[in-house]
CSV table of C-alpha atoms in Angstrom, one decimal:
chain,number,residue,atom,x,y,z
D,276,MET,CA,-24.4,-31.5,-17.5
D,277,GLY,CA,-24.6,-29.6,-14.4
D,278,ARG,CA,-24.6,-25.4,-14.6
D,279,THR,CA,-21.7,-23.4,-12.3
D,280,TYR,CA,-22.9,-20.6,-10.5
D,281,GLN,CA,-22.0,-17.3,-12.2
D,282,HIS,CA,-20.5,-15.4,-9.6
D,283,LEU,CA,-21.2,-11.7,-9.2
D,284,ASN,CA,-21.5,-9.3,-6.5
D,285,CYS,CA,-24.8,-7.9,-5.4
D,286,VAL,CA,-25.5,-4.2,-5.4
D,287,ASN,CA,-28.2,-3.8,-3.0
D,288,ILE,CA,-29.2,0.0,-3.2
D,289,ALA,CA,-33.1,0.0,-1.9
D,290,PRO,CA,-35.2,2.8,-3.3
D,291,THR,CA,-36.2,4.8,-0.5
D,292,THR,CA,-40.1,5.7,-1.9
D,293,TYR,CA,-41.5,3.1,-0.8
D,294,GLU,CA,-41.7,-0.2,1.4
D,295,LEU,CA,-40.7,1.9,4.0
D,296,SER,CA,-43.1,-0.1,6.4
D,297,ALA,CA,-42.1,-2.5,9.5
D,298,ARG,CA,-43.2,-5.2,7.1
D,299,GLY,CA,-40.9,-3.8,4.0
D,300,ARG,CA,-38.1,-3.3,6.3
D,301,ILE,CA,-38.5,-7.0,7.4
D,302,PHE,CA,-38.4,-8.0,3.8
D,303,ASP,CA,-35.4,-5.6,3.5
D,304,GLY,CA,-33.6,-7.5,6.3
D,305,LEU,CA,-33.9,-11.1,4.6
D,306,PHE,CA,-32.7,-9.7,1.3
D,307,GLU,CA,-30.1,-8.2,2.9
D,308,ARG,CA,-28.8,-11.4,4.3
D,309,ALA,CA,-30.0,-13.2,0.8
D,310,ASN,CA,-27.3,-10.9,-0.6
D,311,ASP,CA,-24.6,-11.5,2.2
D,312,HIS,CA,-24.9,-15.6,1.7
D,313,SER,CA,-24.6,-14.9,-2.1
D,314,ASP,CA,-21.7,-12.8,-1.9
D,315,ARG,CA,-20.0,-15.7,0.2
D,316,ASP,CA,-20.8,-18.7,-1.9
D,317,GLU,CA,-23.5,-20.2,0.1
D,318,PHE,CA,-26.1,-20.7,-2.8
D,319,ASP,CA,-27.9,-23.1,-0.9
D,320,GLU,CA,-29.1,-20.6,2.1
D,321,SER,CA,-29.5,-17.7,-0.1
D,322,GLU,CA,-31.8,-19.0,-2.4
D,323,ARG,CA,-33.9,-20.8,0.5
D,324,LEU,CA,-34.3,-17.0,1.2
D,325,CYS,CA,-34.9,-15.7,-2.0
D,326,HIS,CA,-37.9,-18.7,-1.9
D,327,LEU,CA,-39.2,-17.5,0.9
D,328,LEU,CA,-39.0,-14.1,-0.1
D,329,LEU,CA,-41.0,-14.8,-3.1
D,330,ASP,CA,-44.2,-16.4,-1.4
D,331,TYR,CA,-45.3,-13.2,0.4
D,332,PRO,CA,-47.7,-11.6,-2.3
D,333,ASP,CA,-47.0,-8.1,-0.9
D,334,LEU,CA,-43.3,-8.2,-1.7
D,335,GLY,CA,-41.7,-5.0,-3.7
D,336,ASP,CA,-40.8,-5.0,-7.2
D,337,PHE,CA,-37.1,-4.1,-6.0
D,338,HIS,CA,-36.7,-7.0,-3.6
D,339,LYS,CA,-39.0,-9.6,-6.4
D,340,ALA,CA,-36.3,-8.7,-8.9
D,341,GLY,CA,-33.3,-8.9,-6.6
D,342,CYS,CA,-34.6,-12.4,-5.3
D,343,HIS,CA,-35.2,-13.7,-9.1
D,344,ARG,CA,-31.8,-12.5,-9.9
D,345,ILE,CA,-29.7,-14.4,-7.3
D,346,ILE,CA,-31.8,-17.6,-8.0
D,347,SER,CA,-31.2,-17.2,-11.8
D,348,LEU,CA,-27.3,-17.7,-10.7
D,349,GLY,CA,-28.8,-21.6,-9.8
D,350,GLU,CA,-29.6,-24.5,-11.9
D,351,ASP,CA,-33.7,-24.7,-11.3
D,352,ASN,CA,-35.6,-22.6,-13.7
D,353,PHE,CA,-32.8,-20.6,-14.0
D,354,LEU,CA,-33.7,-18.6,-17.3
D,355,TRP,CA,-37.4,-18.2,-15.8
D,356,HIS,CA,-35.9,-16.1,-13.3
D,357,ALA,CA,-33.3,-14.2,-14.8
D,358,GLN,CA,-36.0,-13.0,-17.5
D,359,GLN,CA,-38.5,-11.9,-14.4
D,360,ALA,CA,-35.3,-9.7,-12.9
D,361,VAL,CA,-34.7,-8.0,-16.0
D,362,GLU,CA,-38.4,-7.2,-16.6
D,363,LEU,CA,-38.9,-6.4,-12.9
D,364,TYR,CA,-35.7,-4.3,-13.2
D,365,GLU,CA,-36.5,-2.1,-16.4
D,366,ASN,CA,-40.3,-1.5,-14.8
D,367,LEU,CA,-38.9,-0.7,-11.2
D,368,PHE,CA,-40.4,3.1,-11.6
D,369,THR,CA,-43.3,2.7,-13.9
D,370,VAL,CA,-46.7,2.4,-12.8
D,371,ARG,CA,-48.5,-1.0,-13.7
D,372,PRO,CA,-51.1,-3.3,-12.4
D,373,GLY,CA,-49.6,-5.3,-9.6
D,374,GLY,CA,-46.6,-3.0,-9.3
D,375,SER,CA,-45.2,-1.9,-6.5
D,376,TYR,CA,-44.6,1.7,-7.3
D,377,SER,CA,-47.6,3.9,-7.0
D,378,GLY,CA,-45.8,6.9,-9.1
D,379,LYS,CA,-46.8,9.1,-6.0
D,380,VAL,CA,-43.1,10.4,-5.4
D,381,PRO,CA,-40.5,10.5,-8.8
D,382,PRO,CA,-37.4,8.3,-8.2
D,383,THR,CA,-34.4,10.2,-7.1
D,384,GLN,CA,-31.2,10.1,-9.3
D,385,ALA,CA,-29.2,7.9,-7.4
D,386,GLU,CA,-32.3,5.7,-7.5
D,387,LEU,CA,-32.1,5.6,-11.2
D,388,ASP,CA,-28.3,5.0,-11.3
D,389,ALA,CA,-29.2,1.7,-9.0
D,390,GLN,CA,-31.8,0.5,-11.0
D,391,GLN,CA,-29.8,0.7,-14.4
D,392,THR,CA,-26.5,-0.8,-12.5
D,393,LEU,CA,-28.9,-3.9,-11.2
D,394,LEU,CA,-30.6,-3.9,-14.5
D,395,ASN,CA,-27.4,-4.2,-16.2
D,396,LEU,CA,-26.3,-6.7,-14.2
D,397,ALA,CA,-30.0,-9.0,-14.2
D,398,LYS,CA,-28.6,-8.5,-18.2
D,399,LYS,CA,-25.7,-10.3,-17.9
D,400,CYS,CA,-27.2,-12.9,-15.9
D,401,LEU,CA,-29.8,-13.5,-18.5
D,402,ALA,CA,-27.1,-13.4,-21.3
D,403,GLN,CA,-25.2,-16.3,-19.4
D,404,ALA,CA,-28.7,-18.1,-18.4
D,405,SER,CA,-29.8,-17.7,-21.8
D,406,LYS,CA,-26.3,-19.1,-23.2
D,407,ASP,CA,-26.1,-22.1,-20.5
D,408,HIS,CA,-29.9,-22.9,-21.6
D,409,ASN,CA,-29.1,-23.6,-25.3
D,410,ASP,CA,-25.9,-25.7,-24.1
D,411,LEU,CA,-27.9,-27.6,-21.8
D,412,GLN,CA,-31.0,-28.5,-24.6
D,413,VAL,CA,-28.5,-29.5,-26.7
D,414,ASP,CA,-27.1,-32.0,-24.3
D,415,TYR,CA,-30.6,-32.9,-23.5
D,416,LYS,CA,-31.3,-33.7,-27.2
D,417,PHE,CA,-28.0,-35.5,-27.7
D,418,LEU,CA,-28.4,-38.3,-24.5
D,419,HIS,CA,-32.4,-38.5,-25.6
D,420,HIS,CA,-31.3,-39.4,-29.3
D,421,ALA,CA,-28.5,-41.9,-27.5
D,422,PHE,CA,-30.8,-43.1,-25.3
D,423,LYS,CA,-33.3,-43.8,-28.1
D,424,GLN,CA,-31.1,-45.6,-30.4
D,425,LYS,CA,-30.5,-48.4,-27.1
D,426,HIS,CA,-34.0,-48.7,-26.0
D,427,TRP,CA,-36.0,-48.0,-29.0
D,428,ARG,CA,-37.9,-45.6,-27.0
D,429,LYS,CA,-38.5,-42.5,-25.3
D,430,PRO,CA,-37.5,-42.3,-21.8
D,431,THR,CA,-40.6,-42.5,-19.1
D,432,ARG,CA,-41.7,-39.3,-17.0
D,433,GLU,CA,-40.5,-41.6,-13.8
D,434,GLU,CA,-37.1,-42.4,-15.2
D,435,LEU,CA,-37.1,-38.4,-16.3
D,436,ILE,CA,-37.2,-37.4,-12.8
D,437,VAL,CA,-34.9,-40.1,-11.7
D,438,ALA,CA,-32.5,-39.2,-13.7
D,439,HIS,CA,-33.1,-35.3,-12.3
D,440,HIS,CA,-32.7,-36.4,-8.7
D,441,LEU,CA,-29.8,-38.7,-9.8
D,442,ARG,CA,-28.1,-35.8,-11.1
D,443,HIS,CA,-28.5,-33.5,-7.8
D,444,ASN,CA,-27.3,-36.4,-5.5
D,445,LYS,CA,-24.5,-37.1,-7.3
D,446,GLN,CA,-23.3,-33.5,-6.5
D,447,GLN,CA,-24.2,-33.7,-2.6
D,448,VAL,CA,-22.1,-37.0,-2.9
D,449,ASP,CA,-19.1,-35.3,-4.7
D,450,PHE,CA,-19.4,-32.6,-2.2
D,451,VAL,CA,-19.4,-35.2,0.7
D,452,VAL,CA,-16.9,-37.6,-0.7
D,453,THR,CA,-14.6,-34.2,-0.8
D,454,PHE,CA,-15.4,-32.7,2.5
D,455,GLU,CA,-14.4,-36.3,4.0
D,456,ASP,CA,-11.1,-36.3,2.1
D,457,ARG,CA,-10.3,-32.5,3.1
D,458,TYR,CA,-11.1,-33.7,6.8
D,459,VAL,CA,-8.7,-36.6,6.8
D,460,GLU,CA,-5.9,-34.7,5.5
D,461,CYS,CA,-6.4,-32.3,8.1
D,462,LEU,CA,-6.6,-34.4,11.3
D,463,GLN,CA,-3.3,-36.5,9.8
D,464,PRO,CA,-0.9,-34.5,10.9
D,465,SER,CA,-2.5,-34.2,14.6
D,466,MET,CA,-3.1,-38.2,14.4
D,467,GLU,CA,0.7,-38.8,13.4
D,468,ASP,CA,1.7,-36.4,16.2
D,469,GLY,CA,-0.5,-38.4,18.8
D,470,ASP,CA,1.3,-41.7,17.6
D,471,ASP,CA,4.7,-40.4,18.2
D,472,GLU,CA,3.5,-38.9,21.4
D,473,ASP,CA,2.3,-42.4,22.5
D,474,GLU,CA,4.8,-44.1,21.3
D,475,GLY,CA,7.4,-41.9,22.9
D,476,SER,CA,5.6,-42.4,26.2
D,477,GLN,CA,5.1,-45.8,25.9
D,478,ASN,CA,9.1,-46.2,25.1
D,479,ALA,CA,9.7,-43.8,28.3
D,480,VAL,CA,7.5,-46.3,31.1
D,481,ASN,CA,9.6,-49.2,29.7
D,482,ASP,CA,12.7,-47.7,30.2
D,483,GLU,CA,11.6,-47.1,33.6
D,484,ASP,CA,10.6,-50.3,34.3
D,485,ASP,CA,13.9,-51.3,33.1
D,486,ASP,CA,16.0,-49.2,35.4
D,487,LYS,CA,13.6,-50.5,38.3
D,488,LEU,CA,14.4,-54.2,37.7
D,489,ASP,CA,18.2,-53.5,37.3
D,490,SER,CA,18.2,-51.3,40.8
D,491,ASP,CA,16.3,-54.4,42.7
D,492,GLY,CA,19.7,-55.5,43.4
D,493,GLY,CA,18.1,-59.8,42.7
D,494,ASP,CA,20.2,-61.9,40.6
D,495,PRO,CA,20.2,-61.2,36.9
D,496,LEU,CA,17.6,-63.4,34.7
D,497,PRO,CA,19.9,-65.9,32.7
D,498,GLU,CA,20.8,-65.5,29.2
D,499,LEU,CA,18.4,-68.1,27.2
D,500,ASN,CA,20.5,-70.4,24.8
D,501,TYR,CA,18.3,-71.0,21.5
D,502,ASP,CA,21.4,-73.1,20.0
D,503,PHE,CA,20.0,-76.5,21.4
D,504,ASP,CA,18.5,-79.3,19.1
D,505,LEU,CA,14.9,-80.1,18.6
D,506,PRO,CA,13.5,-82.3,21.1
D,507,THR,CA,12.5,-86.0,19.0
D,508,PRO,CA,8.7,-86.5,18.7
D,509,GLU,CA,7.0,-89.5,20.7
D,510,ALA,CA,5.9,-92.7,19.4
D,511,SER,CA,2.5,-92.0,19.4
D,512,SER,CA,2.3,-88.6,17.9
D,513,GLN,CA,4.6,-90.2,14.5
D,514,PRO,CA,3.6,-92.3,12.1
D,515,GLU,CA,5.5,-95.7,11.5
D,516,PRO,CA,7.9,-95.4,8.6
D,517,SER,CA,7.0,-97.9,6.0
D,518,SER,CA,9.6,-100.3,4.8
D,519,SER,CA,10.5,-98.8,1.8
D,520,GLN,CA,12.2,-95.8,3.2
D,521,PRO,CA,15.0,-95.9,5.7
D,522,ARG,CA,14.6,-95.0,9.2
D,523,PRO,CA,16.1,-91.8,10.7
D,524,ALA,CA,19.3,-91.8,12.0
D,525,ALA,CA,18.7,-91.8,16.4
D,526,VAL,CA,19.2,-87.6,17.3
D,527,THR,CA,22.1,-87.1,19.2
D,528,SER,CA,22.7,-84.8,21.8
D,529,ARG,CA,25.7,-82.4,22.6
D,530,LYS,CA,26.9,-84.8,25.5
D,531,GLY,CA,26.8,-87.7,23.2
D,532,LYS,CA,24.9,-89.9,21.4
D,533,ALA,CA,21.3,-91.1,22.2
D,534,SER,CA,20.9,-94.9,23.3
């Protein structure tokens, strides 16, 4: 069972009390791009940018929470990412070890409202992630039991890894097949138009050739008469009839009997 993306319009209201350095502005620009890709349903690129941002140790809590929330809409470790997003949004303006908020400048009311809006979105993602996680656990237990009943053993680690890759590869194959079908459908009308044009131009060329032949003034081509008798095969190419079979009668031509 695959997990479908739960689309939510991303809200990006960055607090102004921190991350005003040049590096922080770069992080904010990358996060904006990740948001834009997510809003356009371009999840692969959005997740790639989010993972890239999370690799930076000095990334602020606001951008960390946003990246975790976007990744929680995907399929890999989505429950953990959803939990991280909720925790970070709840403590966005809390002074704590490892946090990016220093407490020197209190948050404005607009920032508190933005925090609450993003926290509500993160909680929705967490609720959906928890539901999907439970559904996947039920499916996994069912498949695990079916595998054990058939093979009388538990699946090995290698088999689980192969099954995981096959699940992702199937999604890619399905996408490629769908894309090829749509591509052929889009090209079909233009291909038919091209065939019609080629056929029409070929007919026009043939008509021009016929007109040239008629205008040459030469003798017209004789009409071929296909109403004739087939020639008699030569003796060397036809086996002699046996004594039990009657010899066929002589073939007659239009002018008279053959001698």
